[in-house]
CSV table of C-alpha atoms in Angstrom, one decimal:
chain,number,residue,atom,x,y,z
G,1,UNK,CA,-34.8,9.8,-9.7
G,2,UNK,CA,-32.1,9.8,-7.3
G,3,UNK,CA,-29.9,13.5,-7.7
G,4,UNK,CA,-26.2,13.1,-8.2
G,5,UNK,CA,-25.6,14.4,-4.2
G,6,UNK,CA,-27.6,11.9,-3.1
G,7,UNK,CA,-25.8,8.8,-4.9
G,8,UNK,CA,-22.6,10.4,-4.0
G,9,UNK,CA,-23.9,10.4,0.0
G,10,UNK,CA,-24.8,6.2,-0.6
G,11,UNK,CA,-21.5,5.6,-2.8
G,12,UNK,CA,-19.7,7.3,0.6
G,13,UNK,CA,-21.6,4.6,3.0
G,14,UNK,CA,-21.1,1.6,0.9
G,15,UNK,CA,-17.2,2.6,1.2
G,16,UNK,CA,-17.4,3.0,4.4
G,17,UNK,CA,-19.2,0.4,4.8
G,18,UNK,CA,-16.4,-2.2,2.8
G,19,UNK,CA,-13.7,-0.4,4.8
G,20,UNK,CA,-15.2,-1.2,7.8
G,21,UNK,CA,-15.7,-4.9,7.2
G,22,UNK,CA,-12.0,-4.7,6.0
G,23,UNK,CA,-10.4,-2.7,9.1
G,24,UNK,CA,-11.5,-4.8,11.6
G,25,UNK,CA,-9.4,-4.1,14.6
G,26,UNK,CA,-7.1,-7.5,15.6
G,27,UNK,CA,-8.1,-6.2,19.3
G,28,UNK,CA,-11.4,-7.8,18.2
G,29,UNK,CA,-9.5,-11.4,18.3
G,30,UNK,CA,-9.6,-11.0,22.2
G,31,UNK,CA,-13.4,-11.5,22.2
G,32,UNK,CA,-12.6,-15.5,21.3
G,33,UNK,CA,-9.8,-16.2,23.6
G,34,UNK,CA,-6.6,-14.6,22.2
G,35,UNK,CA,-4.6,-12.2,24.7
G,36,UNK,CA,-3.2,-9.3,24.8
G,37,UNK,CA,-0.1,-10.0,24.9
G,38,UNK,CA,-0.3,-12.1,21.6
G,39,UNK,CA,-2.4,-9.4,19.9
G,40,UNK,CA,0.3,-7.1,20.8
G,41,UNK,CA,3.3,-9.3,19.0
G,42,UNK,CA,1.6,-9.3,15.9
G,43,UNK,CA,1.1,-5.4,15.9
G,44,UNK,CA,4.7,-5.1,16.1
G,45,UNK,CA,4.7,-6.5,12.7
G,46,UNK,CA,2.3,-4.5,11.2
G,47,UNK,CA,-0.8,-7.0,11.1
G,48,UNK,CA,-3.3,-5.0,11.9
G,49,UNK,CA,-6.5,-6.1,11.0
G,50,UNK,CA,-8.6,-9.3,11.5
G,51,UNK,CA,-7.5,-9.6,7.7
G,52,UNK,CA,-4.3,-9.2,7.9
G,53,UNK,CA,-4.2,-12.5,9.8
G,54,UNK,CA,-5.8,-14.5,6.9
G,55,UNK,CA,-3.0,-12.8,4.6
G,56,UNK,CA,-0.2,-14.3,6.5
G,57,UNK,CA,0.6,-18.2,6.3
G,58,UNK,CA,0.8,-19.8,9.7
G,59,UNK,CA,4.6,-20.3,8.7
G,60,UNK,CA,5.3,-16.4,8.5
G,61,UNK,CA,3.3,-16.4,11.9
G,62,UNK,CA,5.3,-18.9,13.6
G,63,UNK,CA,8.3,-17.1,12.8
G,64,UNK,CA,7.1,-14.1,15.1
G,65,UNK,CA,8.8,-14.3,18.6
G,66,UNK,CA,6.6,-15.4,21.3
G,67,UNK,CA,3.8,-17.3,19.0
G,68,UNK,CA,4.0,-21.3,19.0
G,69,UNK,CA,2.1,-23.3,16.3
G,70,UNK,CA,-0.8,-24.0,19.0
G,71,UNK,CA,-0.8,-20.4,19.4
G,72,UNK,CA,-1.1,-19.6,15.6
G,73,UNK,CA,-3.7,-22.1,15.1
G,74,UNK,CA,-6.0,-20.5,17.7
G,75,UNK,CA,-5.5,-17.4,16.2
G,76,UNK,CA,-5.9,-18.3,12.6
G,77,UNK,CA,-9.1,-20.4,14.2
G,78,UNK,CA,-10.1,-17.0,16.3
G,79,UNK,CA,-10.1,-15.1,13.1
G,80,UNK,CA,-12.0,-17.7,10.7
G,81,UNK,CA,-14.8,-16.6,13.1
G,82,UNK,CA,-14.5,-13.3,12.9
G,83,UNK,CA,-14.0,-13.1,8.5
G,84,UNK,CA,-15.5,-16.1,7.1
G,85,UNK,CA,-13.5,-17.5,4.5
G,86,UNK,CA,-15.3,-18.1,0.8
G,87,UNK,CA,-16.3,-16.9,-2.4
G,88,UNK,CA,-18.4,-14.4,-3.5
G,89,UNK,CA,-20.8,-13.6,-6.7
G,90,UNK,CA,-19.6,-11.5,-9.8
G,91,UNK,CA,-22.0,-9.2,-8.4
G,92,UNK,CA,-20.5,-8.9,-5.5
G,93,UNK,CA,-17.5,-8.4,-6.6
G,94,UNK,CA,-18.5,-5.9,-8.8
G,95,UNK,CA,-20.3,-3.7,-6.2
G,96,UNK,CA,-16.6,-4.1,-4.1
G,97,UNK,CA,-15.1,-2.9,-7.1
G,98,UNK,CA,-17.1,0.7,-6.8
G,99,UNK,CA,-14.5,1.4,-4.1
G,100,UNK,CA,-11.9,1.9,-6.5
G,101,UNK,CA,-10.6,5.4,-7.0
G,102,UNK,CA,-8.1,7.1,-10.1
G,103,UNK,CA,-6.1,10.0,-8.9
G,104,UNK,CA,-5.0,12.5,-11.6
G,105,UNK,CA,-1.4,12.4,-12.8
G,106,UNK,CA,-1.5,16.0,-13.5
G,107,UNK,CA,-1.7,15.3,-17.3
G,108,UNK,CA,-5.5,14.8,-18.8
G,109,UNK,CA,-3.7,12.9,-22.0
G,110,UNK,CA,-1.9,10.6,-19.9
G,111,UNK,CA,-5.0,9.9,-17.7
G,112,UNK,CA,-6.9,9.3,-20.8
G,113,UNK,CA,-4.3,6.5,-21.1
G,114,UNK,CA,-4.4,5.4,-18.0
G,115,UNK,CA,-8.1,5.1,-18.0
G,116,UNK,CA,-9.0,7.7,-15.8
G,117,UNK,CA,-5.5,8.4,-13.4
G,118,UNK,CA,-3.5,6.1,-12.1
G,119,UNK,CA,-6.3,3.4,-10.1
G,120,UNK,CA,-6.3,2.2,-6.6
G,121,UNK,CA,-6.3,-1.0,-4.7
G,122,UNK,CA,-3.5,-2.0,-6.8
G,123,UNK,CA,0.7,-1.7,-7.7
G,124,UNK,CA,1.5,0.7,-10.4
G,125,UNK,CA,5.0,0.4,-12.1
G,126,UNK,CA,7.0,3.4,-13.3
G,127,UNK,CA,9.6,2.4,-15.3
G,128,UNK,CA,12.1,4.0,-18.0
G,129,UNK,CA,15.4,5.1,-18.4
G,130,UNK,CA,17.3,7.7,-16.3
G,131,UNK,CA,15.4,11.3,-16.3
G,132,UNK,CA,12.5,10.6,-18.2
G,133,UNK,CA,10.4,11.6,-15.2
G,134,UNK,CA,9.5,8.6,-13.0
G,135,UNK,CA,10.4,10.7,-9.6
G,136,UNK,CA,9.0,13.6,-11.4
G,137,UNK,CA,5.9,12.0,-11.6
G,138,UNK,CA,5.4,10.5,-8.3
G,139,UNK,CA,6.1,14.4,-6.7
G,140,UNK,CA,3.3,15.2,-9.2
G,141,UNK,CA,1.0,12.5,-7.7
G,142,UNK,CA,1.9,13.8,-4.2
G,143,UNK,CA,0.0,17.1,-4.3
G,144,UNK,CA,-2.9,15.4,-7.3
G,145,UNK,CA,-3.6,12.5,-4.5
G,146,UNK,CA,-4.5,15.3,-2.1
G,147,UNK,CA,-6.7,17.1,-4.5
G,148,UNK,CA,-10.8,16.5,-4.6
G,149,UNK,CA,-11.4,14.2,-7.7
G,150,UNK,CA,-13.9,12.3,-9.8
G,151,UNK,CA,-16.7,9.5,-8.3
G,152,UNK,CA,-16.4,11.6,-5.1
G,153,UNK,CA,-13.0,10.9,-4.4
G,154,UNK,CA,-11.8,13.3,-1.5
G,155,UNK,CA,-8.3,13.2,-2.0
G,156,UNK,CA,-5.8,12.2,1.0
G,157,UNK,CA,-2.7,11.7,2.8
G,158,UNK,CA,0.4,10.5,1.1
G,159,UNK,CA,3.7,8.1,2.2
G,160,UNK,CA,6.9,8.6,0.0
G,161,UNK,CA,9.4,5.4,1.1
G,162,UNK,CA,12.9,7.2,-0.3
G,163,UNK,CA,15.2,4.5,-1.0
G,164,UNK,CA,17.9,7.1,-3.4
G,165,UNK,CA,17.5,10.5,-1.3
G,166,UNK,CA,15.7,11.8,-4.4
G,167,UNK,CA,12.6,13.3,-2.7
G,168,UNK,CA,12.4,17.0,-2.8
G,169,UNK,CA,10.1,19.2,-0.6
G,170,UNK,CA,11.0,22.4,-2.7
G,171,UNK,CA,9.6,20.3,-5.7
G,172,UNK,CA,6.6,19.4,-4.1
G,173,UNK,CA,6.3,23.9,-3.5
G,174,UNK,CA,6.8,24.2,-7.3
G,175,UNK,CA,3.8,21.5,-8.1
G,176,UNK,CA,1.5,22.5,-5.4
G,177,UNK,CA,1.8,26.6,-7.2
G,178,UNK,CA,0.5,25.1,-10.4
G,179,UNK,CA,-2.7,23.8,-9.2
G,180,UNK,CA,-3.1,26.6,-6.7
G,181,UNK,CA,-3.2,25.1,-3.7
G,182,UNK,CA,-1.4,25.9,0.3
G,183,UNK,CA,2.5,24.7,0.0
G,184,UNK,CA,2.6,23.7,3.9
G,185,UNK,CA,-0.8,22.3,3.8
G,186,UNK,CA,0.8,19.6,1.1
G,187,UNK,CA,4.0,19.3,2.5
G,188,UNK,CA,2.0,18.2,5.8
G,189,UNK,CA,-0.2,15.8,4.3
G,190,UNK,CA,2.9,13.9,2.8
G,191,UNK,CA,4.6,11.6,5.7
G,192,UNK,CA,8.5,10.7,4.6
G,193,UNK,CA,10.9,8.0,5.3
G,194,UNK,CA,14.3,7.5,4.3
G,195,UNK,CA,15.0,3.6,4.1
G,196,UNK,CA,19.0,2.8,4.2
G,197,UNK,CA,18.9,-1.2,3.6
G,198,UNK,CA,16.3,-3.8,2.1
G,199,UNK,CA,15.7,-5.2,6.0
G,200,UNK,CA,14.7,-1.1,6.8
G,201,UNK,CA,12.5,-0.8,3.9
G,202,UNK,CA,10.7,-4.0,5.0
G,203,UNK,CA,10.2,-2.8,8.1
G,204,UNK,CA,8.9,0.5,7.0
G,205,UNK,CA,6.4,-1.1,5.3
G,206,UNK,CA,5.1,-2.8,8.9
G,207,UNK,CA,5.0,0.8,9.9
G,208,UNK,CA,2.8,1.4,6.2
G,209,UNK,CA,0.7,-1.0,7.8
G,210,UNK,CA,0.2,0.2,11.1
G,211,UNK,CA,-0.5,3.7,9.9
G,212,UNK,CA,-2.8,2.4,7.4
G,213,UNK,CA,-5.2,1.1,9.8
G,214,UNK,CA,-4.4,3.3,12.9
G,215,UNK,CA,-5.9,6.0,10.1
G,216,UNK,CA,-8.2,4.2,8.0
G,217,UNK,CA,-9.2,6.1,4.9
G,218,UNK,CA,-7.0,8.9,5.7
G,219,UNK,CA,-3.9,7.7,3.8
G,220,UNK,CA,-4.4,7.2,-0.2
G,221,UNK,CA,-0.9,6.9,-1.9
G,222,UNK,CA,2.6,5.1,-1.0
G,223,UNK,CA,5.2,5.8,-2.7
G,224,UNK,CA,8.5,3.6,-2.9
G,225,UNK,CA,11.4,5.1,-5.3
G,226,UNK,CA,12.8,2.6,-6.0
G,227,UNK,CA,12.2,-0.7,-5.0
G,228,UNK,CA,15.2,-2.1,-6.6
G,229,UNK,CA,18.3,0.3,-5.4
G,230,UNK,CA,18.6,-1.1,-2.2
G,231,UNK,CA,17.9,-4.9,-3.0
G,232,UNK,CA,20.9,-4.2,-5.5
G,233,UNK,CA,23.3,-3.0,-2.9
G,234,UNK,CA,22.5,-5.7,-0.3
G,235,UNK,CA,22.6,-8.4,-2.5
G,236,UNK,CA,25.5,-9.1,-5.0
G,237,UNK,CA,26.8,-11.9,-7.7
G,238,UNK,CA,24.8,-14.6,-9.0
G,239,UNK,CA,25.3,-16.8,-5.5
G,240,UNK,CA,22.6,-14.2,-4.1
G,241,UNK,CA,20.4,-13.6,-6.8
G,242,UNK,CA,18.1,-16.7,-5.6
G,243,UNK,CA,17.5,-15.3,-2.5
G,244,UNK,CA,17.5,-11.4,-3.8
G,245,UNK,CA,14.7,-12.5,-6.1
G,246,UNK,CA,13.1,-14.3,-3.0
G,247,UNK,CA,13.3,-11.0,-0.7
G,248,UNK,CA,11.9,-9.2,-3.8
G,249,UNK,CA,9.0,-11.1,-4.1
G,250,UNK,CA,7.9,-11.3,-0.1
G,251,UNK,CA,7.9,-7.3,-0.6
G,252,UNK,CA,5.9,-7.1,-3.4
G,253,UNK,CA,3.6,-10.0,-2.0
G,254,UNK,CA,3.5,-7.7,1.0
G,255,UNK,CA,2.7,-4.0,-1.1
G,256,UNK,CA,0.1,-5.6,-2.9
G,257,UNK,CA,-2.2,-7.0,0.6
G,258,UNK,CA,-1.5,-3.6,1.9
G,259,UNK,CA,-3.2,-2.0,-1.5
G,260,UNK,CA,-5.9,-3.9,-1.3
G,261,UNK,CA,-6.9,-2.4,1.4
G,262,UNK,CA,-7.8,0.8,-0.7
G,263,UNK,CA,-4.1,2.4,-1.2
G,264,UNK,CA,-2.7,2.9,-4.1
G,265,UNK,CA,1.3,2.0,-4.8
G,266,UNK,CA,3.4,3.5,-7.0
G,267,UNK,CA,7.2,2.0,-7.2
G,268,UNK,CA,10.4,2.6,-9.8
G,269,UNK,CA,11.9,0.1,-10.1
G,270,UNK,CA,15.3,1.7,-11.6
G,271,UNK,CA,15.7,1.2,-15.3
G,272,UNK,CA,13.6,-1.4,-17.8
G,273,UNK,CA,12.7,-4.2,-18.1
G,274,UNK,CA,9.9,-3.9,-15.8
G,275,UNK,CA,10.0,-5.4,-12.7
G,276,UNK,CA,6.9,-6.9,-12.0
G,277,UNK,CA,7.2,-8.3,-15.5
G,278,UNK,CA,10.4,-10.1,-14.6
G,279,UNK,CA,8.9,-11.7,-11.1
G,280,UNK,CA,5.4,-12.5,-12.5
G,281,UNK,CA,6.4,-16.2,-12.1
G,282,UNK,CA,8.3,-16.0,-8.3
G,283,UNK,CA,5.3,-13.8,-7.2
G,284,UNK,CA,2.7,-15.8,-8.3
G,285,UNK,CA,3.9,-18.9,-6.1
């Protein structure tokens, strides 16, 4: 009979294990003739990883400055070598599936509803009408992401991407008294950015990226409140609602290969309906 420590120790190396096969460092891509100074353009858009490459059409990588199509193709070639494409068993999947983590929203009713705490390796959507607590609940889920949880879970760092200037250290003091933990100690773990236009808070999300695999495992939340405010400044009328919807979409496209990775996103977008709900079909394509 294996003790609970010790399945906890081999739960630990499997993850580690997954993460590694899933961080592999583009710098790797040099080993099968790509150099340094291509590697080096596509960091500056926050790929990465060896699989960040296979999560990027050779379209989106053309459109980087400096890489032709005969440049792409070698490195989409290059990193076929490295992650071989194909399927895997139910099994399989099922073992990958271990890795997944819940962190506590604060509440044990509303993580009874939630199945455990709001789950990783995936988008969650916090939606509702004005104050009924969606930026209440993502300050909450700053300090709760940080705390020790269930499965072994270690707790983390956290990213808040403030699109409304509605993010509050002093609130984040308040929260981190009621589960009797070190206020600077959470305010430290919890790395802020104020986005200004759509264009910025794609770019942050580059940065997400970077930070994300510079510090694997490290980082467990991102935060974006809200994904909508800015996209519905930038964009106005029905003559840009095509291409707001299209912008909307590459975003979300782009949150969700970046949760995959093991992060788990929370986003508002504003006020009902939801969001997600409304672009299943755009996203989808």
């Amino acid at each position: 009979m294996k003790s609970a420590e010790d399945q906890v120790v081999e739960d630990e190396v499997a993850f580690q294990d997954d993460e590694e096969l899933f961080f592999q460092d583009i710098d790797l891509l040099q080993k099968h003739g790509i150099n340094v100074a291509d590697i080096k353009k596509l960091k500056t858009v926050g790929i990465c990883t060896v699989k960040g490459i296979q999560m990027m059409t050779r379209r989106a990588l053309c459109n980087i400055k400096g890489l032709s199509e005969a440049k792409v193709d070698k490195i989409k070639e290059a990193a076929n070598k490295l992650v071989e494409p194909g399927f895997l068993t139910a099994f399989e999947y099922s073992e990958k599936r271990k890795t997944v983590f819940h962190i506590s929203t604060g509440s044990q009713e509303f993580d009874k509803l939630l199945g455990g705490g709001v789950e990783s390796m995936a988008i969650t959507e916090a939606f509702g009408e004005f104050r009924t607590g969606k930026t209440q609940l993502s300050h909450t889920l700053c300090v709760t992401a940080q705390l020790p949880g269930a499965a072994g879970y270690s707790g983390g760092k956290i990213i808040f991407i403030d699109t409304e200037n509605t993010f509050r250290p002093d609130r984040l003091k308040d929260i981190a008294d009621r589960f009797n933990v070190d206020q600077d100690a959470v305010l430290d773990n919890v790395l802020y950015a104020r986005a200004y236009t759509s264009e910025h808070q794609m770019e942050l999300l580059d940065f997400v990226a970077a930070k994300f695999h510079e510090e694997a495992g490290v980082f467990k939340l991102l935060i974006v409140d809200s994904i909508m405010a800015l996209f519905r400044v930038d964009f106005s009328g029905r003559g840009e609602l095509a291409e707001r919807q299209q912008k909307l979409a590459q975003m979300l496209s782009r949150l969700q290969k970046i949760s995959e990775g093991g992060l788990l996103i929370i986003i508002h977008p504003l006020t009902a309906p939801p969001l997600i709900s409304c672009l299943s079909r755009i996203y989808s394509a």
